[in-house]
Short mmCIF file of C-alpha atoms in Angstrom, two decimals:
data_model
loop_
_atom_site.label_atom_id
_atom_site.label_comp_id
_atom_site.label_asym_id
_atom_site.label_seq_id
_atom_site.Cartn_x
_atom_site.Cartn_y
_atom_site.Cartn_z
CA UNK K 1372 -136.70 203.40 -55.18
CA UNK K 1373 -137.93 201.50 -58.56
CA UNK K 1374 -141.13 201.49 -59.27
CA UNK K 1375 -143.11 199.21 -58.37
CA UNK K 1376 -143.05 195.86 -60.82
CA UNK K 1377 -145.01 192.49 -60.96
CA UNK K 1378 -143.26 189.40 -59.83
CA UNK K 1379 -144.39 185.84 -60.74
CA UNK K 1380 -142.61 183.42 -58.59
CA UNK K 1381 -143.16 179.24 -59.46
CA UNK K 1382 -142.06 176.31 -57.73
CA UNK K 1383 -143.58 174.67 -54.09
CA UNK K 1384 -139.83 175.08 -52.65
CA UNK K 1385 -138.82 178.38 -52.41
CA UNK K 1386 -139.45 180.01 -49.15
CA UNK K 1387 -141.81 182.77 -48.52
CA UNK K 1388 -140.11 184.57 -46.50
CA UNK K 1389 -136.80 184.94 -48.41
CA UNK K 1390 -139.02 186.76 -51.03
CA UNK K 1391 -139.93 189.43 -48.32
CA UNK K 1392 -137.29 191.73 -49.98
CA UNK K 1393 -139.36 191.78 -53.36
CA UNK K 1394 -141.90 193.01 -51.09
CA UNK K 1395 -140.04 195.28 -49.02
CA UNK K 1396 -139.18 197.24 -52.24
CA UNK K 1397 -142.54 198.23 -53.09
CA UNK K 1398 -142.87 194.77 -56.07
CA UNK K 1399 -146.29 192.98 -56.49
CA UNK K 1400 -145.09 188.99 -55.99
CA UNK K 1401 -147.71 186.24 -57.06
CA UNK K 1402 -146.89 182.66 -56.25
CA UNK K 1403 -149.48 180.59 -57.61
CA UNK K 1404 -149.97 176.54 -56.28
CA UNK K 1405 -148.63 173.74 -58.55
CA UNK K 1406 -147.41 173.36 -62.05
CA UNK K 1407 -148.58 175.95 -64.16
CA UNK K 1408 -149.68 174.43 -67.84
CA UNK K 1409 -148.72 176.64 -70.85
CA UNK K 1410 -152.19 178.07 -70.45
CA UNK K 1411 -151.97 179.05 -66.81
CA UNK K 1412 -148.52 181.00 -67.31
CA UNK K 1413 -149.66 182.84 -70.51
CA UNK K 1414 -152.43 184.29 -68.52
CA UNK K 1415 -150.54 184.95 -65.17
CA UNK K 1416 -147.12 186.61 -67.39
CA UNK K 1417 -149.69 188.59 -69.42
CA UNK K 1418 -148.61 191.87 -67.64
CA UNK K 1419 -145.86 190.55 -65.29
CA UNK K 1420 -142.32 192.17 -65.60
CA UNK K 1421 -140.40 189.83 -64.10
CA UNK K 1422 -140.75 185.59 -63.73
CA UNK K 1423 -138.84 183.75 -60.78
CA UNK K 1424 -138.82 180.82 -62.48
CA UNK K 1425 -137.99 178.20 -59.82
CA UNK K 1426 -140.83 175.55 -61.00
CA UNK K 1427 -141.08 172.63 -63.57
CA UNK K 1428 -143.32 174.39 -65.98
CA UNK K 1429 -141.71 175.55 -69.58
CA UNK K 1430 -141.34 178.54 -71.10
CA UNK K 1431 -142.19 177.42 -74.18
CA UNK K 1432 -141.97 179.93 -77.19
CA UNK K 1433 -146.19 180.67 -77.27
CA UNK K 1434 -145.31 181.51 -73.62
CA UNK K 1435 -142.66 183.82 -74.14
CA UNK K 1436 -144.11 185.44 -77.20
CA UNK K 1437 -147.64 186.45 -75.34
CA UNK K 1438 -145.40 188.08 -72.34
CA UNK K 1439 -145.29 191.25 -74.12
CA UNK K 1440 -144.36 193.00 -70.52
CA UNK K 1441 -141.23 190.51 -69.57
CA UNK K 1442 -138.00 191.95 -69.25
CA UNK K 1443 -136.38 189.42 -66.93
CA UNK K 1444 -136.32 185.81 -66.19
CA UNK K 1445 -134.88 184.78 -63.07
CA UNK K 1446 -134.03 181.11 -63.57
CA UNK K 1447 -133.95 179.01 -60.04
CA UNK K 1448 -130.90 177.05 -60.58
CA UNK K 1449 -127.57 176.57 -63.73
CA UNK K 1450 -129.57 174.74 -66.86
CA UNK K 1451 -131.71 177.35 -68.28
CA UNK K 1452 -131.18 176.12 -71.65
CA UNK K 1453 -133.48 173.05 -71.03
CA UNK K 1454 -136.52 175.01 -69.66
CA UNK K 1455 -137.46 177.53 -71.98
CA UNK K 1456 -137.21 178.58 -75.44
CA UNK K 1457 -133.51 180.53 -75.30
CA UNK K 1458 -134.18 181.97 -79.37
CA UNK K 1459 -137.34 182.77 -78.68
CA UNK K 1460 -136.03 184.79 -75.00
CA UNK K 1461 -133.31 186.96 -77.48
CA UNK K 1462 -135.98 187.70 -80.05
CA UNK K 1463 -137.67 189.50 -77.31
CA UNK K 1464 -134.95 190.98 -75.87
CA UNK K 1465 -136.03 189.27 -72.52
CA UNK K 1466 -133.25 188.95 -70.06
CA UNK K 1467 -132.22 186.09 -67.84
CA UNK K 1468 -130.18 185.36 -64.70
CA UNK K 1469 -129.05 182.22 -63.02
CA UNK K 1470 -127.88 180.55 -60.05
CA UNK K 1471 -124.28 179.92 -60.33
CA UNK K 1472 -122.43 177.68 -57.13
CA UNK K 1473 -125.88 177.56 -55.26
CA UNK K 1474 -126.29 173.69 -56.12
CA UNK K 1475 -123.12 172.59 -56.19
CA UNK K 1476 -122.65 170.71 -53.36
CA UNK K 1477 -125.95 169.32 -52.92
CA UNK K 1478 -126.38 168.00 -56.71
CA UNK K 1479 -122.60 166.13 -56.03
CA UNK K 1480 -123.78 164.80 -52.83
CA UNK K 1481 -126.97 163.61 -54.38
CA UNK K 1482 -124.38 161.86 -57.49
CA UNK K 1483 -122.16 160.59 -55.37
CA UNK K 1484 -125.42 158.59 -53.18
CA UNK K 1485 -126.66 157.42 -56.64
CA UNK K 1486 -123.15 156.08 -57.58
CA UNK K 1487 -122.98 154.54 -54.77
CA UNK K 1488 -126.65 152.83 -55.03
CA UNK K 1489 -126.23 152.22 -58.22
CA UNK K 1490 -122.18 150.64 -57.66
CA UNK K 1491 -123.28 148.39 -54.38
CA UNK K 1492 -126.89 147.61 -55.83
CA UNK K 1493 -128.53 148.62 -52.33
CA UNK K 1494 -132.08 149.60 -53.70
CA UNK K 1495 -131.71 145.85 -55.12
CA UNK K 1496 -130.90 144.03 -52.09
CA UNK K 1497 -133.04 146.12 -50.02
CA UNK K 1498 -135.53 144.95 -52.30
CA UNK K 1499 -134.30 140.87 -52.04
CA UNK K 1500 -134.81 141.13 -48.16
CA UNK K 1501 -137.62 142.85 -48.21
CA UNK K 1502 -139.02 139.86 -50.79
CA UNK K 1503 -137.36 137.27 -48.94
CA UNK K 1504 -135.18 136.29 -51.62
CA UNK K 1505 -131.68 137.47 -50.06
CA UNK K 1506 -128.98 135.43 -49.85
CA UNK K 1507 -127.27 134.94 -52.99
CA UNK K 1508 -125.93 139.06 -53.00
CA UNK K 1509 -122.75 139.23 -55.30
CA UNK K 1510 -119.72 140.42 -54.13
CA UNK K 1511 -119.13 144.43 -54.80
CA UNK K 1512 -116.08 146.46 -55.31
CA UNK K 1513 -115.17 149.83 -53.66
CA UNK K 1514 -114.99 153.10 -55.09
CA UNK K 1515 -111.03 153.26 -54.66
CA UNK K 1516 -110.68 150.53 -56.52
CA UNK K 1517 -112.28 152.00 -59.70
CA UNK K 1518 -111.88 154.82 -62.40
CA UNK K 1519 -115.04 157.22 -62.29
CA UNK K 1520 -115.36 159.14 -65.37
CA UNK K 1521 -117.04 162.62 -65.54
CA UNK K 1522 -118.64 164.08 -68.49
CA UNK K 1523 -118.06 167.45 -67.52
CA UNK K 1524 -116.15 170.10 -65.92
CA UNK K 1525 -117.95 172.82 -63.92
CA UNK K 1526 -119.01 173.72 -60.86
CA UNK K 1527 -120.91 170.39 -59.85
CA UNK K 1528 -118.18 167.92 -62.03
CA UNK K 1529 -115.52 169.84 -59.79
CA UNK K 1530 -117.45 169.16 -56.78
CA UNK K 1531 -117.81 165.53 -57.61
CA UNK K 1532 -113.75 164.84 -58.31
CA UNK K 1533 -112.93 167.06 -55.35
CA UNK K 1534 -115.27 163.76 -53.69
CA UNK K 1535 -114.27 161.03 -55.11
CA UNK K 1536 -110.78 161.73 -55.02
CA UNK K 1537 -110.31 163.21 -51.56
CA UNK K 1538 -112.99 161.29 -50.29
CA UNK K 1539 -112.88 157.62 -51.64
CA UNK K 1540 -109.28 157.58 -53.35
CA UNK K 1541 -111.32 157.15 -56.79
CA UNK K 1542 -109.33 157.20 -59.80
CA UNK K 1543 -111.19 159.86 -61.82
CA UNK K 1544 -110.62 160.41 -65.41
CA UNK K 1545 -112.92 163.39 -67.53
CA UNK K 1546 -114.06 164.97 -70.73
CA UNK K 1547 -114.79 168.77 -70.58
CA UNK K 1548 -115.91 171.24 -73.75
CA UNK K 1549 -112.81 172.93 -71.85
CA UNK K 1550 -109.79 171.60 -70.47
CA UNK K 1551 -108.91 172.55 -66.99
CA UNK K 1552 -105.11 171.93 -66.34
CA UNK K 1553 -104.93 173.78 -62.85
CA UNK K 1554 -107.54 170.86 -61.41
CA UNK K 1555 -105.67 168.05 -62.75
CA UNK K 1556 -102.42 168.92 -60.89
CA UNK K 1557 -104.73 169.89 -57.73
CA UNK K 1558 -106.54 166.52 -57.42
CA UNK K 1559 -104.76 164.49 -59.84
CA UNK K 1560 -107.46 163.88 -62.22
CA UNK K 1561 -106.96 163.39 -65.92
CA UNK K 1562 -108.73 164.48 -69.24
CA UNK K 1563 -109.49 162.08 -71.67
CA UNK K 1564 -111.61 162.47 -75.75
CA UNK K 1565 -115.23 161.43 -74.92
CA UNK K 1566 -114.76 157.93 -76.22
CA UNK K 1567 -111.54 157.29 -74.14
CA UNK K 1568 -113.66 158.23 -71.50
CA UNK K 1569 -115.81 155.72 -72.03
CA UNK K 1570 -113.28 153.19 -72.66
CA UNK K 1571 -111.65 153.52 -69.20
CA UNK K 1572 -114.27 154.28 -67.10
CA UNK K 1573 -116.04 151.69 -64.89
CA UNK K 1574 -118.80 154.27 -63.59
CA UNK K 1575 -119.73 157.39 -65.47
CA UNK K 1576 -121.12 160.34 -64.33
CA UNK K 1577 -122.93 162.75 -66.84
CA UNK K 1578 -123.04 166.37 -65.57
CA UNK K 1579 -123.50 168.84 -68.25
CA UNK K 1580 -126.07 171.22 -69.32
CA UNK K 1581 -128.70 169.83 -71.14
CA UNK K 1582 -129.49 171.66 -75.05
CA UNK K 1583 -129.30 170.95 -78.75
CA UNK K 1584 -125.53 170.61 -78.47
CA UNK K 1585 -125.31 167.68 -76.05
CA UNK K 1586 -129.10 166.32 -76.74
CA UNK K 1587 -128.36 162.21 -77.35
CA UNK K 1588 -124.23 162.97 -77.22
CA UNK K 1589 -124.33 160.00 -75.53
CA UNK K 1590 -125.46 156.73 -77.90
CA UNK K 1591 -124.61 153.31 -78.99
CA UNK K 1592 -121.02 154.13 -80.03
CA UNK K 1593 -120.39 156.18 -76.63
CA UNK K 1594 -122.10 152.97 -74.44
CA UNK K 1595 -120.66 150.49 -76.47
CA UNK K 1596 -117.35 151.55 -75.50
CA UNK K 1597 -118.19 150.43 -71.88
CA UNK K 1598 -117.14 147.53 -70.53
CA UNK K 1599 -119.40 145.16 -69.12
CA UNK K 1600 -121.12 145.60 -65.84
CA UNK K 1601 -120.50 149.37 -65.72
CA UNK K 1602 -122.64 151.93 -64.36
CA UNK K 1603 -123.94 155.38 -65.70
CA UNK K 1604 -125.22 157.60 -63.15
CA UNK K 1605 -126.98 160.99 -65.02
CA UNK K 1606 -128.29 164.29 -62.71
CA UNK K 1607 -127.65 166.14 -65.56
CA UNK K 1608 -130.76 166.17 -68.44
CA UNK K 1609 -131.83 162.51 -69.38
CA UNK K 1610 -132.10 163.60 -73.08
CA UNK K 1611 -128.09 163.82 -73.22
CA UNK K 1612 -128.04 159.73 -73.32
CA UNK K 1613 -130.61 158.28 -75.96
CA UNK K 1614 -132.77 156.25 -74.31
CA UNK K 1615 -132.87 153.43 -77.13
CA UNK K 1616 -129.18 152.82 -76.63
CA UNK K 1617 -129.45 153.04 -72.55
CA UNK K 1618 -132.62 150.88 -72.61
CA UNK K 1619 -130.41 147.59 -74.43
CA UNK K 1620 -127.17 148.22 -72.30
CA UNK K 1621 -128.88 147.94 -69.38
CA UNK K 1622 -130.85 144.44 -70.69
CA UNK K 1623 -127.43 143.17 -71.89
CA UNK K 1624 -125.59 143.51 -68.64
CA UNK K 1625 -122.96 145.97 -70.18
CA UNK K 1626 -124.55 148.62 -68.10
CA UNK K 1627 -125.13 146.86 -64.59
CA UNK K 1628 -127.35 149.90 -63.29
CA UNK K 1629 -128.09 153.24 -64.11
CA UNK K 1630 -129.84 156.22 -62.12
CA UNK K 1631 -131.75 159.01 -64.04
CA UNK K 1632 -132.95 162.35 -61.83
CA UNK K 1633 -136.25 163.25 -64.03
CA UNK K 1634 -137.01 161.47 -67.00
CA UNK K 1635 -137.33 161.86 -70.59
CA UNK K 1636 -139.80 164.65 -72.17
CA UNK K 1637 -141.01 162.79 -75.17
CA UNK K 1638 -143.42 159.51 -74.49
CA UNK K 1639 -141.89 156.91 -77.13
CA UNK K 1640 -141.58 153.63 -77.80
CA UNK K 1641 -137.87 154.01 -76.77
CA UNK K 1642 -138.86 155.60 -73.28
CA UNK K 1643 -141.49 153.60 -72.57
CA UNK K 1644 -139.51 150.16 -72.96
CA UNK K 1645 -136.81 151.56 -71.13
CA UNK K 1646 -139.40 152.97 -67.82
CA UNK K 1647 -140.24 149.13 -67.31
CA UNK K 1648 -136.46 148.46 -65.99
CA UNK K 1649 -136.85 150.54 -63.02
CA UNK K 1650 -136.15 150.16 -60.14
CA UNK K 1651 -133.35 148.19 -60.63
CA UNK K 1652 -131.42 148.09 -62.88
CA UNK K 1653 -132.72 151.62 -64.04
CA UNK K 1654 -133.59 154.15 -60.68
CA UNK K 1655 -135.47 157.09 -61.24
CA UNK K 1656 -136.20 160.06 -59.18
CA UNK K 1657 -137.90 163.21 -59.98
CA UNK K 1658 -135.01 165.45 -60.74
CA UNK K 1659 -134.38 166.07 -56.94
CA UNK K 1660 -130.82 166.59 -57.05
CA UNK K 1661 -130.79 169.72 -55.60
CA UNK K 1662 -134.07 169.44 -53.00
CA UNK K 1663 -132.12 170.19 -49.95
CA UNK K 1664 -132.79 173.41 -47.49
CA UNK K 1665 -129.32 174.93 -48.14
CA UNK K 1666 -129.35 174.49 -51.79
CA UNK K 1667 -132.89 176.16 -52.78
CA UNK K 1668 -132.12 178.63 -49.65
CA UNK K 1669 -129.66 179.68 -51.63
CA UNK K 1670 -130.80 179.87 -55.24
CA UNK K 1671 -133.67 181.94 -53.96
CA UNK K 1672 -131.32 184.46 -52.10
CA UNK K 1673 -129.21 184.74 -55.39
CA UNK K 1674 -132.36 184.87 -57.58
CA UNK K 1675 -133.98 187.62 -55.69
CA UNK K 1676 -131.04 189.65 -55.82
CA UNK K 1677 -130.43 189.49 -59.04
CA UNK K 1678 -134.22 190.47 -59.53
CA UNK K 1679 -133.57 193.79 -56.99
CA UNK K 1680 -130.10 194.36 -59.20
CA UNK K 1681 -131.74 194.08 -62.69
CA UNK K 1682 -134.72 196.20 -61.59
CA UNK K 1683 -132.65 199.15 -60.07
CA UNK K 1684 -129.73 199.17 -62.30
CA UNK K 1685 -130.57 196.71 -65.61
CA UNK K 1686 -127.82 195.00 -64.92
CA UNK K 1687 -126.57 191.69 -62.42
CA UNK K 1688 -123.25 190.08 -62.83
CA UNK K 1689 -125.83 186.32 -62.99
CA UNK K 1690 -127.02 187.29 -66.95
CA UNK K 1691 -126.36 185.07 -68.95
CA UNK K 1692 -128.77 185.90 -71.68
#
């Protein structure tokens, strides 16, 4: 048996009970209420060895620095990259797992709604009847009539062509950092540049991992590409559109409606002006995406036992720093 370790675990929506294996193995777990503030998780990773990080605080470098007893961060879900500090993680030699194919499904499904709220405007013409202003609703288009474009490739973008083509007869069209020729013959999709994509999509979905890389990869020339009435649908990290250029598509018309799950970091001028457009043509939710019982069921299971693998053997096939 290891000896015995202290667990942090964060977030309001990962079962208790599924961490009874932690406990089980002789580990210390503490699962303190709400958001911890950069304060609050200094103190409570002051002599913790290992952080279940499954809520919306940030490991911000101060953080990771004052944990001088972290080995391992278990991160509750894919995009670690946009919740901690990943230089300041490999100066200390700190570890971390993820959740590979837990949220796959449930993220897609939650696209695929938005796209479809977003495509038929039904958060707007709820809104018309419940005003008493319906009547004039314009005429929509379906799904099988249109090219979807998907900014990439992995688990979830897979997911969402394996919908929208089997599902709604979508054309679907897609720009991946790598090209994946074995899916195109399977569902008949096709890879395009990034600005093609653009060019020939009529609704875009952005679904990759938020970092310095891909921070604002979508701008003026990407949007500008799109013709009018479009719509950009993004449960990936807002911060990969800029919000200046999203904010004047969407008063233009060339974007028609866009949904964001979770919203921008920084409070600017930029943000600000583009917050007022919501709820239509701009929907926001509070990156929810992946809020379902079998999709956090799941991330814990794979979390915890990549906490039990790393702690008996140092090693777990989820590292990915």
């Amino acid at each position: 048996m290891t000896s015995k370790s202290k667990i942090l675990v964060t977030g309001s929506s990962i079962r208790s009970d599924l961490l009874e294996p932690l406990r089980t193995a002789g580990h210390i777990v503490r699962v303190p209420d709400g958001t911890l503030t950069e304060a609050e998780l200094i103190r409570e990773l002051a002599d913790t060895e290992v952080y279940l990080y499954g809520g919306d605080e940030e490991a911000t470098a101060p953080v990771i620095e004052s944990s001088v007893a972290l080995r391992l961060i278990a991160f509750y879900g894919v995009g670690y990259e946009s919740f901690m500090d990943v230089e300041a993680v490999r100066r200390h030699g700190v570890r971390v797992t993820n959740t590979p194919g837990t949220l796959n499904n449930s993220v897609a499904e939650f696209t695929i709604g938005q796209l479809l709220n977003c495509r038929r405007h039904l958060t707007e013409y709820a809104l018309k009847y419940l005003n008493g202003s319906s009547g004039d609703e314009a005429k929509q288009s379906d799904l099988g009539a249109h090219t979807v474009g998907i900014i990439g490739m992995g688990g979830i973008g897979t997911r969402l062509a394996e919908i929208l083509t089997k599902g709604f007869d979508a054309n679907v069209a897609y720009f991946s950092r790598t090209r994946k020729p074995a899916l195109e013959e399977q569902l008949g999709i096709r890879y395009t540049s990034l600005n093609e994509l653009f060019e020939v999509s009529e609704s875009l979905l952005v679904m990759i991992p938020g970092n310095s890389e891909t921070r604002h990869l979508v701008g003026e020339e990407q949007l500008g590409r799109l013709r009018h009435g479009s719509v950009l649908v993004n449960t990936a990290r807002p911060e990969i559109v800029e919000p200046g250029s999203l904010d004047a598509n969407l008063r233009s018309g060339r974007i028609s409606a866009a949904a964001i799950d979770g919203y921008y970091s920084e409070k600017t001028e930029e943000t600000e002006s583009l917050k007022q457009l919501q709820p239509h043509p701009l929907l926001i939710t509070g990156h929810v995406a992946s809020l379902t019982h079998d999709a956090r069921d799941a991330m814990t299971r794979r979390a915890v036992g990549s906490i039990l693998n790393f702690l008996d053997t140092g090693a777990d096939e989820c590292i990915v720093v």
